[in-house]
Amino acid sequence: MSKLQQNKGTVKLKGKIFNLHSDKKDSKFENESIKKLNFGIKTADDNVHFVQLLQFKNNKRVWVSWRDENKKNHTKEINWNERLNYKTGNKTVIGVRVKSKNDEEVVNLVADDAIDYILSSFEDGDDVFVLCDVNYREYNDKTIQDKEIKSIFAAKEEIDFAAEDFEEINDFEQEIVFEKAIANKDGKILVYGRIIDYKKDFILVPFVVNGNENKELAKYLVKQCDFGDILKIVGKVHNRVIYKEIEQEQPQFLIGSVPKSYKNTGKQRVIDSERKEFEILGITEHKKGIYKAEDFAKNKEEENDNEDLPDFLK
């Protein structure tokens, strides 16, 4: 049997800060046990991703890292009270990297200090580039992707979602243990991957491929990948609200007149649907036959999910 190894993933976001400062935000420990910060990054007009920082009160262990003159990396543990002495320079705290528009260099902080620093250095609407580690969990029968901030930098240029040359950065990279790929007649491929956490537990996470736009990738996943293979996948994170325009209705009951500013004229923009998915655009690494079903102490259901393949997969 193969020992389960953690699958790691990251998300890169470039956008505008959303809901950083609200009535619920403070830098105190909740229930005397955890300090937490949540806010959104808007990567497009219709796409918002929520990121977080956590500091457990009983976790006071801190490490610093540095590279010597021979380019060899070193780490060592330091006292909690010494941590602010290693914010910048060659020897720095291992934690969160922050650079606001007022900083000349990157500041390295533990999550506790980074929460305070972000709240004091950034505002809603600020343009930023954020790198996060990701973890997955199930909540109300849905797969939630928790994005833990590893670095947040002020963007060098203002982001304009309406600009002709605007290119959204809502990218992810994730290692998965391939379980199965299900092809639908409409060309959409559902890819199920097991993601192993640091405790050696795993969660089954669904990803999607647009087979009509990416036939080569879709065919590879269905034909060339088997249970237990390790894939490194890259793609886009969608947390979108899809809008539509409808004609505004005139009031059915009216006595007297209505001021011009309150008259219903033209069209109204309303929510039509939501798109919440992890879309695979490519595979950058494929290791065959790493795990078997018994490695997970769970029987793999043998079933044929691809009876009705789209024409391009036959």
PDB file of C-alpha atoms in Angstrom:
ATOM      1  CA  MET A   1       0.000   0.000   0.000  1.00  0.00           C
ATOM      2  CA  SER A   2       1.107   3.550  -0.756  1.00  0.00           C
ATOM      3  CA  LYS A   3       1.097   6.112   2.042  1.00  0.00           C
ATOM      4  CA  LEU A   4      -1.154   9.080   1.409  1.00  0.00           C
ATOM      5  CA  GLN A   5       0.693  12.338   0.756  1.00  0.00           C
ATOM      6  CA  GLN A   6      -0.828  15.802   1.023  1.00  0.00           C
ATOM      7  CA  ASN A   7      -2.014  17.410  -2.217  1.00  0.00           C
ATOM      8  CA  LYS A   8      -1.287  21.126  -2.300  1.00  0.00           C
ATOM      9  CA  GLY A   9      -2.882  23.920  -4.272  1.00  0.00           C
ATOM     10  CA  THR A  10      -2.742  27.669  -4.743  1.00  0.00           C
ATOM     11  CA  VAL A  11      -4.957  30.436  -6.086  1.00  0.00           C
ATOM     12  CA  LYS A  12      -3.771  33.685  -7.685  1.00  0.00           C
ATOM     13  CA  LEU A  13      -6.153  36.635  -7.719  1.00  0.00           C
ATOM     14  CA  LYS A  14      -5.763  40.137  -9.110  1.00  0.00           C
ATOM     15  CA  GLY A  15      -8.590  42.531  -8.386  1.00  0.00           C
ATOM     16  CA  LYS A  16     -10.212  45.044  -6.096  1.00  0.00           C
ATOM     17  CA  ILE A  17     -10.642  44.635  -2.342  1.00  0.00           C
ATOM     18  CA  PHE A  18     -14.279  44.233  -1.324  1.00  0.00           C
ATOM     19  CA  ASN A  19     -15.838  44.416   2.162  1.00  0.00           C
ATOM     20  CA  LEU A  20     -12.549  44.718   4.075  1.00  0.00           C
ATOM     21  CA  HIS A  21     -13.868  47.347   6.468  1.00  0.00           C
ATOM     22  CA  SER A  22     -17.262  46.546   7.949  1.00  0.00           C
ATOM     23  CA  ASP A  23     -18.938  46.598  11.338  1.00  0.00           C
ATOM     24  CA  LYS A  24     -17.932  42.995  11.919  1.00  0.00           C
ATOM     25  CA  LYS A  25     -14.204  43.560  11.390  1.00  0.00           C
ATOM     26  CA  ASP A  26     -11.896  43.902  14.374  1.00  0.00           C
ATOM     27  CA  SER A  27      -8.504  42.580  15.389  1.00  0.00           C
ATOM     28  CA  LYS A  28      -9.571  40.843  18.598  1.00  0.00           C
ATOM     29  CA  PHE A  29      -9.602  37.123  19.276  1.00  0.00           C
ATOM     30  CA  GLU A  30     -13.035  35.578  18.862  1.00  0.00           C
ATOM     31  CA  ASN A  31     -14.023  33.543  21.932  1.00  0.00           C
ATOM     32  CA  GLU A  32     -10.447  34.032  23.180  1.00  0.00           C
ATOM     33  CA  SER A  33      -9.232  31.310  20.810  1.00  0.00           C
ATOM     34  CA  ILE A  34      -8.971  32.536  17.217  1.00  0.00           C
ATOM     35  CA  LYS A  35      -8.296  35.771  15.362  1.00  0.00           C
ATOM     36  CA  LYS A  36      -9.788  35.905  11.881  1.00  0.00           C
ATOM     37  CA  LEU A  37     -10.063  38.210   8.877  1.00  0.00           C
ATOM     38  CA  ASN A  38     -12.324  37.633   5.856  1.00  0.00           C
ATOM     39  CA  PHE A  39     -12.819  39.876   2.843  1.00  0.00           C
ATOM     40  CA  GLY A  40     -13.477  39.682  -0.884  1.00  0.00           C
ATOM     41  CA  ILE A  41     -11.336  40.150  -3.986  1.00  0.00           C
ATOM     42  CA  LYS A  42     -13.338  41.199  -7.030  1.00  0.00           C
ATOM     43  CA  THR A  43     -11.495  39.870 -10.099  1.00  0.00           C
ATOM     44  CA  ALA A  44     -14.174  40.912 -12.590  1.00  0.00           C
ATOM     45  CA  ASP A  45     -17.442  42.789 -12.530  1.00  0.00           C
ATOM     46  CA  ASP A  46     -19.311  39.515 -11.861  1.00  0.00           C
ATOM     47  CA  ASN A  47     -16.679  37.441 -10.018  1.00  0.00           C
ATOM     48  CA  VAL A  48     -15.876  37.791  -6.276  1.00  0.00           C
ATOM     49  CA  HIS A  49     -13.627  35.480  -4.228  1.00  0.00           C
ATOM     50  CA  PHE A  50     -13.423  35.497  -0.440  1.00  0.00           C
ATOM     51  CA  VAL A  51     -10.020  35.135   1.212  1.00  0.00           C
ATOM     52  CA  GLN A  52      -9.073  34.741   4.852  1.00  0.00           C
ATOM     53  CA  LEU A  53      -6.380  34.868   7.507  1.00  0.00           C
ATOM     54  CA  LEU A  54      -6.456  32.868  10.758  1.00  0.00           C
ATOM     55  CA  GLN A  55      -4.363  33.006  13.920  1.00  0.00           C
ATOM     56  CA  PHE A  56      -5.001  30.577  16.764  1.00  0.00           C
ATOM     57  CA  LYS A  57      -4.265  32.178  20.106  1.00  0.00           C
ATOM     58  CA  ASN A  58      -2.468  29.119  21.490  1.00  0.00           C
ATOM     59  CA  ASN A  59      -0.122  28.951  18.479  1.00  0.00           C
ATOM     60  CA  LYS A  60       2.869  31.092  19.440  1.00  0.00           C
ATOM     61  CA  ARG A  61       5.531  29.247  17.464  1.00  0.00           C
ATOM     62  CA  VAL A  62       7.460  31.346  14.941  1.00  0.00           C
ATOM     63  CA  TRP A  63      10.202  30.475  12.461  1.00  0.00           C
ATOM     64  CA  VAL A  64      12.520  32.633  10.406  1.00  0.00           C
ATOM     65  CA  SER A  65      14.279  31.697   7.169  1.00  0.00           C
ATOM     66  CA  TRP A  66      17.321  33.008   5.337  1.00  0.00           C
ATOM     67  CA  ARG A  67      19.824  32.123   2.646  1.00  0.00           C
ATOM     68  CA  ASP A  68      23.565  32.165   3.306  1.00  0.00           C
ATOM     69  CA  GLU A  69      26.343  33.347   0.996  1.00  0.00           C
ATOM     70  CA  ASN A  70      26.421  29.885  -0.614  1.00  0.00           C
ATOM     71  CA  LYS A  71      22.696  30.193  -1.436  1.00  0.00           C
ATOM     72  CA  LYS A  72      21.816  27.480   1.073  1.00  0.00           C
ATOM     73  CA  ASN A  73      18.458  27.878   2.821  1.00  0.00           C
ATOM     74  CA  HIS A  74      18.154  27.799   6.611  1.00  0.00           C
ATOM     75  CA  THR A  75      15.301  27.979   9.138  1.00  0.00           C
ATOM     76  CA  LYS A  76      15.165  28.283  12.912  1.00  0.00           C
ATOM     77  CA  GLU A  77      12.549  28.851  15.580  1.00  0.00           C
ATOM     78  CA  ILE A  78      12.588  32.154  17.474  1.00  0.00           C
ATOM     79  CA  ASN A  79      10.795  33.557  20.498  1.00  0.00           C
ATOM     80  CA  TRP A  80       7.322  34.965  19.850  1.00  0.00           C
ATOM     81  CA  ASN A  81       8.328  38.342  21.261  1.00  0.00           C
ATOM     82  CA  GLU A  82      11.181  38.605  18.737  1.00  0.00           C
ATOM     83  CA  ARG A  83       9.009  38.203  15.634  1.00  0.00           C
ATOM     84  CA  LEU A  84       8.724  41.915  14.744  1.00  0.00           C
ATOM     85  CA  ASN A  85      12.509  42.160  14.536  1.00  0.00           C
ATOM     86  CA  TYR A  86      12.395  40.012  11.392  1.00  0.00           C
ATOM     87  CA  LYS A  87       9.837  41.830   9.218  1.00  0.00           C
ATOM     88  CA  THR A  88      12.348  42.746   6.493  1.00  0.00           C
ATOM     89  CA  GLY A  89      15.899  41.942   5.471  1.00  0.00           C
ATOM     90  CA  ASN A  90      17.699  38.729   4.595  1.00  0.00           C
ATOM     91  CA  LYS A  91      16.401  36.851   7.656  1.00  0.00           C
ATOM     92  CA  THR A  92      12.595  37.102   7.809  1.00  0.00           C
ATOM     93  CA  VAL A  93       9.574  35.553   9.500  1.00  0.00           C
ATOM     94  CA  ILE A  94       7.893  32.654   7.706  1.00  0.00           C
ATOM     95  CA  GLY A  95       4.278  33.749   7.365  1.00  0.00           C
ATOM     96  CA  VAL A  96       2.380  36.301   5.286  1.00  0.00           C
ATOM     97  CA  ARG A  97       4.109  38.647   2.842  1.00  0.00           C
ATOM     98  CA  VAL A  98       2.515  42.103   2.583  1.00  0.00           C
ATOM     99  CA  LYS A  99       3.279  45.187   0.520  1.00  0.00           C
ATOM    100  CA  SER A 100       0.855  48.115   0.503  1.00  0.00           C
ATOM    101  CA  LYS A 101       1.049  51.091  -1.849  1.00  0.00           C
ATOM    102  CA  ASN A 102       2.906  52.979   0.906  1.00  0.00           C
ATOM    103  CA  ASP A 103       5.569  50.297   1.455  1.00  0.00           C
ATOM    104  CA  GLU A 104       8.941  50.405  -0.276  1.00  0.00           C
ATOM    105  CA  GLU A 105       9.657  46.740   0.424  1.00  0.00           C
ATOM    106  CA  VAL A 106       7.815  43.551   1.342  1.00  0.00           C
ATOM    107  CA  VAL A 107       6.923  43.090   5.019  1.00  0.00           C
ATOM    108  CA  ASN A 108       6.916  39.548   6.458  1.00  0.00           C
ATOM    109  CA  LEU A 109       4.507  38.901   9.332  1.00  0.00           C
ATOM    110  CA  VAL A 110       2.783  36.113  11.240  1.00  0.00           C
ATOM    111  CA  ALA A 111      -0.974  35.972  10.639  1.00  0.00           C
ATOM    112  CA  ASP A 112      -1.737  37.766  13.932  1.00  0.00           C
ATOM    113  CA  ASP A 113       0.266  40.841  12.887  1.00  0.00           C
ATOM    114  CA  ALA A 114      -0.695  40.570   9.218  1.00  0.00           C
ATOM    115  CA  ILE A 115      -4.394  40.914  10.070  1.00  0.00           C
ATOM    116  CA  ASP A 116      -3.744  44.221  11.847  1.00  0.00           C
ATOM    117  CA  TYR A 117      -1.396  45.389   9.083  1.00  0.00           C
ATOM    118  CA  ILE A 118      -3.877  44.669   6.287  1.00  0.00           C
ATOM    119  CA  LEU A 119      -6.705  46.439   8.120  1.00  0.00           C
ATOM    120  CA  SER A 120      -4.550  49.534   8.645  1.00  0.00           C
ATOM    121  CA  SER A 121      -2.843  49.594   5.223  1.00  0.00           C
ATOM    122  CA  PHE A 122      -5.575  48.741   2.706  1.00  0.00           C
ATOM    123  CA  GLU A 123      -9.019  50.094   1.849  1.00  0.00           C
ATOM    124  CA  ASP A 124     -12.045  48.795  -0.032  1.00  0.00           C
ATOM    125  CA  GLY A 125     -11.494  49.381  -3.740  1.00  0.00           C
ATOM    126  CA  ASP A 126      -7.698  49.053  -3.555  1.00  0.00           C
ATOM    127  CA  ASP A 127      -6.174  47.120  -6.458  1.00  0.00           C
ATOM    128  CA  VAL A 128      -4.179  44.122  -5.242  1.00  0.00           C
ATOM    129  CA  PHE A 129      -2.489  40.884  -6.241  1.00  0.00           C
ATOM    130  CA  VAL A 130      -3.149  38.019  -3.792  1.00  0.00           C
ATOM    131  CA  LEU A 131      -1.616  34.539  -3.539  1.00  0.00           C
ATOM    132  CA  CYS A 132      -3.435  31.972  -1.385  1.00  0.00           C
ATOM    133  CA  ASP A 133      -2.994  28.396  -0.242  1.00  0.00           C
ATOM    134  CA  VAL A 134      -6.238  26.475  -0.641  1.00  0.00           C
ATOM    135  CA  ASN A 135      -8.105  23.890   1.403  1.00  0.00           C
ATOM    136  CA  TYR A 136     -11.392  22.195   0.582  1.00  0.00           C
ATOM    137  CA  ARG A 137     -14.296  21.237   2.813  1.00  0.00           C
ATOM    138  CA  GLU A 138     -17.936  20.232   2.501  1.00  0.00           C
ATOM    139  CA  TYR A 139     -20.695  22.516   3.746  1.00  0.00           C
ATOM    140  CA  ASN A 140     -24.433  21.937   3.141  1.00  0.00           C
ATOM    141  CA  ASP A 141     -23.648  19.421   0.379  1.00  0.00           C
ATOM    142  CA  LYS A 142     -21.415  21.941  -1.389  1.00  0.00           C
ATOM    143  CA  THR A 143     -17.654  21.965  -1.844  1.00  0.00           C
ATOM    144  CA  ILE A 144     -16.105  25.080  -0.312  1.00  0.00           C
ATOM    145  CA  GLN A 145     -12.637  26.284  -1.267  1.00  0.00           C
ATOM    146  CA  ASP A 146     -10.995  28.144   1.648  1.00  0.00           C
ATOM    147  CA  LYS A 147      -8.327  30.562   0.431  1.00  0.00           C
ATOM    148  CA  GLU A 148      -5.671  31.316   3.060  1.00  0.00           C
ATOM    149  CA  ILE A 149      -3.637  34.430   2.238  1.00  0.00           C
ATOM    150  CA  LYS A 150       0.102  33.877   1.799  1.00  0.00           C
ATOM    151  CA  SER A 151       0.880  37.228   0.189  1.00  0.00           C
ATOM    152  CA  ILE A 152      -0.978  40.421  -0.686  1.00  0.00           C
ATOM    153  CA  PHE A 153       0.676  43.174  -2.733  1.00  0.00           C
ATOM    154  CA  ALA A 154      -0.702  46.482  -3.960  1.00  0.00           C
ATOM    155  CA  ALA A 155      -1.077  46.308  -7.750  1.00  0.00           C
ATOM    156  CA  LYS A 156       1.286  48.501  -9.754  1.00  0.00           C
ATOM    157  CA  GLU A 157      -1.476  49.691 -12.062  1.00  0.00           C
ATOM    158  CA  GLU A 158      -5.158  50.475 -11.624  1.00  0.00           C
ATOM    159  CA  ILE A 159      -7.485  47.669 -12.689  1.00  0.00           C
ATOM    160  CA  ASP A 160     -10.268  48.572 -15.114  1.00  0.00           C
ATOM    161  CA  PHE A 161     -12.740  45.727 -15.648  1.00  0.00           C
ATOM    162  CA  ALA A 162     -14.263  47.540 -18.638  1.00  0.00           C
ATOM    163  CA  ALA A 163     -10.959  48.089 -20.473  1.00  0.00           C
ATOM    164  CA  GLU A 164     -10.616  46.392 -23.865  1.00  0.00           C
ATOM    165  CA  ASP A 165      -7.306  44.780 -22.876  1.00  0.00           C
ATOM    166  CA  PHE A 166      -8.520  43.643 -19.418  1.00  0.00           C
ATOM    167  CA  GLU A 167      -7.515  40.058 -18.650  1.00  0.00           C
ATOM    168  CA  GLU A 168      -8.949  38.451 -15.533  1.00  0.00           C
ATOM    169  CA  ILE A 169      -6.557  36.709 -13.132  1.00  0.00           C
ATOM    170  CA  ASN A 170      -8.562  34.168 -11.112  1.00  0.00           C
ATOM    171  CA  ASP A 171      -6.199  31.243 -11.527  1.00  0.00           C
ATOM    172  CA  PHE A 172      -5.676  28.046  -9.574  1.00  0.00           C
ATOM    173  CA  GLU A 173      -3.125  25.229  -9.546  1.00  0.00           C
ATOM    174  CA  GLN A 174      -4.012  22.022  -7.723  1.00  0.00           C
ATOM    175  CA  GLU A 175      -2.617  18.529  -7.345  1.00  0.00           C
ATOM    176  CA  ILE A 176      -5.336  15.874  -7.275  1.00  0.00           C
ATOM    177  CA  VAL A 177      -5.687  12.120  -7.129  1.00  0.00           C
ATOM    178  CA  PHE A 178      -7.796  11.340 -10.179  1.00  0.00           C
ATOM    179  CA  GLU A 179     -10.970   9.380  -9.461  1.00  0.00           C
ATOM    180  CA  LYS A 180     -13.101   9.613 -12.595  1.00  0.00           C
ATOM    181  CA  ALA A 181     -14.199  11.834 -15.472  1.00  0.00           C
ATOM    182  CA  ILE A 182     -17.819  11.838 -16.578  1.00  0.00           C
ATOM    183  CA  ALA A 183     -18.624  13.064 -20.084  1.00  0.00           C
ATOM    184  CA  ASN A 184     -22.033  14.564 -20.852  1.00  0.00           C
ATOM    185  CA  LYS A 185     -23.680  14.813 -24.269  1.00  0.00           C
ATOM    186  CA  ASP A 186     -23.400  18.610 -24.146  1.00  0.00           C
ATOM    187  CA  GLY A 187     -19.599  18.343 -24.066  1.00  0.00           C
ATOM    188  CA  LYS A 188     -19.144  19.254 -20.410  1.00  0.00           C
ATOM    189  CA  ILE A 189     -16.744  16.960 -18.546  1.00  0.00           C
ATOM    190  CA  LEU A 190     -17.075  16.496 -14.786  1.00  0.00           C
ATOM    191  CA  VAL A 191     -13.731  15.545 -13.266  1.00  0.00           C
ATOM    192  CA  TYR A 192     -13.657  14.181  -9.713  1.00  0.00           C
ATOM    193  CA  GLY A 193     -10.396  14.414  -7.829  1.00  0.00           C
ATOM    194  CA  ARG A 194      -9.498  13.296  -4.327  1.00  0.00           C
ATOM    195  CA  ILE A 195      -7.550  15.932  -2.408  1.00  0.00           C
ATOM    196  CA  ILE A 196      -5.562  14.706   0.589  1.00  0.00           C
ATOM    197  CA  ASP A 197      -5.004  17.112   3.476  1.00  0.00           C
ATOM    198  CA  TYR A 198      -2.152  17.287   5.992  1.00  0.00           C
ATOM    199  CA  LYS A 199      -4.017  14.907   8.333  1.00  0.00           C
ATOM    200  CA  LYS A 200      -4.181  12.289   5.533  1.00  0.00           C
ATOM    201  CA  ASP A 201      -7.949  12.690   5.248  1.00  0.00           C
ATOM    202  CA  PHE A 202      -9.362  13.325   1.796  1.00  0.00           C
ATOM    203  CA  ILE A 203     -12.302  15.041   0.164  1.00  0.00           C
ATOM    204  CA  LEU A 204     -13.782  14.400  -3.273  1.00  0.00           C
ATOM    205  CA  VAL A 205     -13.802  17.670  -5.238  1.00  0.00           C
ATOM    206  CA  PRO A 206     -15.599  18.220  -8.575  1.00  0.00           C
ATOM    207  CA  PHE A 207     -13.913  20.151 -11.393  1.00  0.00           C
ATOM    208  CA  VAL A 208     -15.227  20.888 -14.885  1.00  0.00           C
ATOM    209  CA  VAL A 209     -13.854  21.018 -18.419  1.00  0.00           C
ATOM    210  CA  ASN A 210     -15.556  22.695 -21.352  1.00  0.00           C
ATOM    211  CA  GLY A 211     -15.099  19.897 -23.857  1.00  0.00           C
ATOM    212  CA  ASN A 212     -16.474  21.925 -26.740  1.00  0.00           C
ATOM    213  CA  GLU A 213     -13.683  24.489 -26.337  1.00  0.00           C
ATOM    214  CA  ASN A 214     -10.943  22.137 -25.096  1.00  0.00           C
ATOM    215  CA  LYS A 215     -11.466  18.824 -26.912  1.00  0.00           C
ATOM    216  CA  GLU A 216      -7.877  17.603 -26.531  1.00  0.00           C
ATOM    217  CA  LEU A 217      -7.959  18.022 -22.733  1.00  0.00           C
ATOM    218  CA  ALA A 218     -11.411  16.475 -22.433  1.00  0.00           C
ATOM    219  CA  LYS A 219     -10.420  13.430 -24.459  1.00  0.00           C
ATOM    220  CA  TYR A 220      -7.201  12.976 -22.469  1.00  0.00           C
ATOM    221  CA  LEU A 221      -9.023  13.028 -19.130  1.00  0.00           C
ATOM    222  CA  VAL A 222     -11.628  10.488 -20.245  1.00  0.00           C
ATOM    223  CA  LYS A 223      -9.327   8.160 -22.182  1.00  0.00           C
ATOM    224  CA  GLN A 224      -5.866   8.444 -20.615  1.00  0.00           C
ATOM    225  CA  CYS A 225      -6.453   8.974 -16.867  1.00  0.00           C
ATOM    226  CA  ASP A 226      -7.189   6.190 -14.384  1.00  0.00           C
ATOM    227  CA  PHE A 227      -8.112   5.986 -10.736  1.00  0.00           C
ATOM    228  CA  GLY A 228      -5.093   6.643  -8.530  1.00  0.00           C
ATOM    229  CA  ASP A 229      -3.157   8.763 -11.020  1.00  0.00           C
ATOM    230  CA  ILE A 230      -1.814  12.064  -9.695  1.00  0.00           C
ATOM    231  CA  LEU A 231      -2.535  15.101 -11.851  1.00  0.00           C
ATOM    232  CA  LYS A 232      -1.416  18.669 -11.464  1.00  0.00           C
ATOM    233  CA  ILE A 233      -4.187  20.766 -12.971  1.00  0.00           C
ATOM    234  CA  VAL A 234      -4.460  24.483 -13.689  1.00  0.00           C
ATOM    235  CA  GLY A 235      -7.508  26.578 -14.434  1.00  0.00           C
ATOM    236  CA  LYS A 236      -9.940  29.283 -13.394  1.00  0.00           C
ATOM    237  CA  VAL A 237     -12.053  29.780 -10.256  1.00  0.00           C
ATOM    238  CA  HIS A 238     -15.591  30.973 -10.977  1.00  0.00           C
ATOM    239  CA  ASN A 239     -17.841  32.477  -8.330  1.00  0.00           C
ATOM    240  CA  ARG A 240     -20.008  34.429 -10.702  1.00  0.00           C
ATOM    241  CA  VAL A 241     -23.468  35.911 -10.741  1.00  0.00           C
ATOM    242  CA  ILE A 242     -25.044  35.854 -14.208  1.00  0.00           C
ATOM    243  CA  TYR A 243     -27.339  38.793 -14.933  1.00  0.00           C
ATOM    244  CA  LYS A 244     -30.094  39.379 -17.472  1.00  0.00           C
ATOM    245  CA  GLU A 245     -32.093  42.420 -18.481  1.00  0.00           C
ATOM    246  CA  ILE A 246     -35.868  42.504 -18.260  1.00  0.00           C
ATOM    247  CA  GLU A 247     -38.435  45.117 -19.158  1.00  0.00           C
ATOM    248  CA  GLN A 248     -39.597  47.014 -16.091  1.00  0.00           C
ATOM    249  CA  GLU A 249     -43.291  46.700 -15.422  1.00  0.00           C
ATOM    250  CA  GLN A 250     -45.492  49.721 -14.940  1.00  0.00           C
ATOM    251  CA  PRO A 251     -47.510  49.814 -11.690  1.00  0.00           C
ATOM    252  CA  GLN A 252     -50.917  48.158 -11.964  1.00  0.00           C
ATOM    253  CA  PHE A 253     -52.438  50.498  -9.373  1.00  0.00           C
ATOM    254  CA  LEU A 254     -52.008  54.266  -9.629  1.00  0.00           C
ATOM    255  CA  ILE A 255     -53.913  57.234  -8.279  1.00  0.00           C
ATOM    256  CA  GLY A 256     -52.576  60.651  -9.189  1.00  0.00           C
ATOM    257  CA  SER A 257     -49.191  60.952 -10.862  1.00  0.00           C
ATOM    258  CA  VAL A 258     -45.673  59.606 -10.376  1.00  0.00           C
ATOM    259  CA  PRO A 259     -42.567  61.872 -10.344  1.00  0.00           C
ATOM    260  CA  LYS A 260     -40.385  61.347 -13.396  1.00  0.00           C
ATOM    261  CA  SER A 261     -37.469  60.002 -11.345  1.00  0.00           C
ATOM    262  CA  TYR A 262     -39.671  57.171 -10.014  1.00  0.00           C
ATOM    263  CA  LYS A 263     -41.214  56.116 -13.310  1.00  0.00           C
ATOM    264  CA  ASN A 264     -40.305  52.603 -14.486  1.00  0.00           C
ATOM    265  CA  THR A 265     -38.755  53.060 -17.907  1.00  0.00           C
ATOM    266  CA  GLY A 266     -36.345  50.930 -19.902  1.00  0.00           C
ATOM    267  CA  LYS A 267     -34.823  47.670 -18.713  1.00  0.00           C
ATOM    268  CA  GLN A 268     -33.835  46.342 -15.314  1.00  0.00           C
ATOM    269  CA  ARG A 269     -30.750  44.201 -14.572  1.00  0.00           C
ATOM    270  CA  VAL A 270     -31.607  41.163 -12.421  1.00  0.00           C
ATOM    271  CA  ILE A 271     -29.844  37.959 -11.356  1.00  0.00           C
ATOM    272  CA  ASP A 272     -30.476  35.100 -13.773  1.00  0.00           C
ATOM    273  CA  SER A 273     -28.189  32.342 -12.452  1.00  0.00           C
ATOM    274  CA  GLU A 274     -24.902  31.589 -10.704  1.00  0.00           C
ATOM    275  CA  ARG A 275     -21.717  29.922 -11.875  1.00  0.00           C
ATOM    276  CA  LYS A 276     -19.695  28.414  -9.034  1.00  0.00           C
ATOM    277  CA  GLU A 277     -17.091  25.962 -10.305  1.00  0.00           C
ATOM    278  CA  PHE A 278     -13.419  25.166 -10.727  1.00  0.00           C
ATOM    279  CA  GLU A 279     -12.721  25.020 -14.472  1.00  0.00           C
ATOM    280  CA  ILE A 280      -9.713  22.999 -15.639  1.00  0.00           C
ATOM    281  CA  LEU A 281      -7.818  24.514 -18.568  1.00  0.00           C
ATOM    282  CA  GLY A 282      -4.788  22.239 -18.596  1.00  0.00           C
ATOM    283  CA  ILE A 283      -2.687  19.473 -17.028  1.00  0.00           C
ATOM    284  CA  THR A 284       0.960  20.230 -16.285  1.00  0.00           C
ATOM    285  CA  GLU A 285       1.945  16.906 -14.694  1.00  0.00           C
ATOM    286  CA  HIS A 286       0.652  13.324 -14.816  1.00  0.00           C
ATOM    287  CA  LYS A 287       1.970  10.466 -12.651  1.00  0.00           C
ATOM    288  CA  LYS A 288       0.421   7.089 -13.443  1.00  0.00           C
ATOM    289  CA  GLY A 289      -0.728   4.462 -10.941  1.00  0.00           C
ATOM    290  CA  ILE A 290       0.353   6.097  -7.684  1.00  0.00           C
ATOM    291  CA  TYR A 291      -2.593   4.937  -5.537  1.00  0.00           C
ATOM    292  CA  LYS A 292      -5.038   2.071  -5.397  1.00  0.00           C
ATOM    293  CA  ALA A 293      -8.505   2.046  -3.877  1.00  0.00           C
ATOM    294  CA  GLU A 294      -7.328   0.179  -0.773  1.00  0.00           C
ATOM    295  CA  ASP A 295      -4.856   2.993  -0.015  1.00  0.00           C
ATOM    296  CA  PHE A 296      -7.855   5.107   0.941  1.00  0.00           C
ATOM    297  CA  ALA A 297      -9.523   2.327   2.950  1.00  0.00           C
ATOM    298  CA  LYS A 298     -12.575   2.897   0.822  1.00  0.00           C
ATOM    299  CA  ASN A 299     -13.912   0.741  -1.970  1.00  0.00           C
ATOM    300  CA  LYS A 300     -14.030   2.334  -5.385  1.00  0.00           C
ATOM    301  CA  GLU A 301     -17.393   1.936  -7.025  1.00  0.00           C
ATOM    302  CA  GLU A 302     -17.042   0.339 -10.416  1.00  0.00           C
ATOM    303  CA  GLU A 303     -19.473   1.920 -12.791  1.00  0.00           C
ATOM    304  CA  ASN A 304     -19.592   3.045 -16.392  1.00  0.00           C
ATOM    305  CA  ASP A 305     -20.241   6.786 -16.372  1.00  0.00           C
ATOM    306  CA  ASN A 306     -19.395   7.304 -20.035  1.00  0.00           C
ATOM    307  CA  GLU A 307     -22.046   5.339 -21.907  1.00  0.00           C
ATOM    308  CA  ASP A 308     -23.261   8.405 -23.796  1.00  0.00           C
ATOM    309  CA  LEU A 309     -20.102  10.091 -25.003  1.00  0.00           C
ATOM    310  CA  PRO A 310     -20.160  13.206 -27.151  1.00  0.00           C
ATOM    311  CA  ASP A 311     -19.058  12.523 -30.736  1.00  0.00           C
ATOM    312  CA  PHE A 312     -15.580  14.010 -30.351  1.00  0.00           C
ATOM    313  CA  LEU A 313     -14.721  11.480 -27.582  1.00  0.00           C
ATOM    314  CA  LYS A 314     -15.776   8.378 -29.511  1.00  0.00           C
TER     315      LYS A 314
END
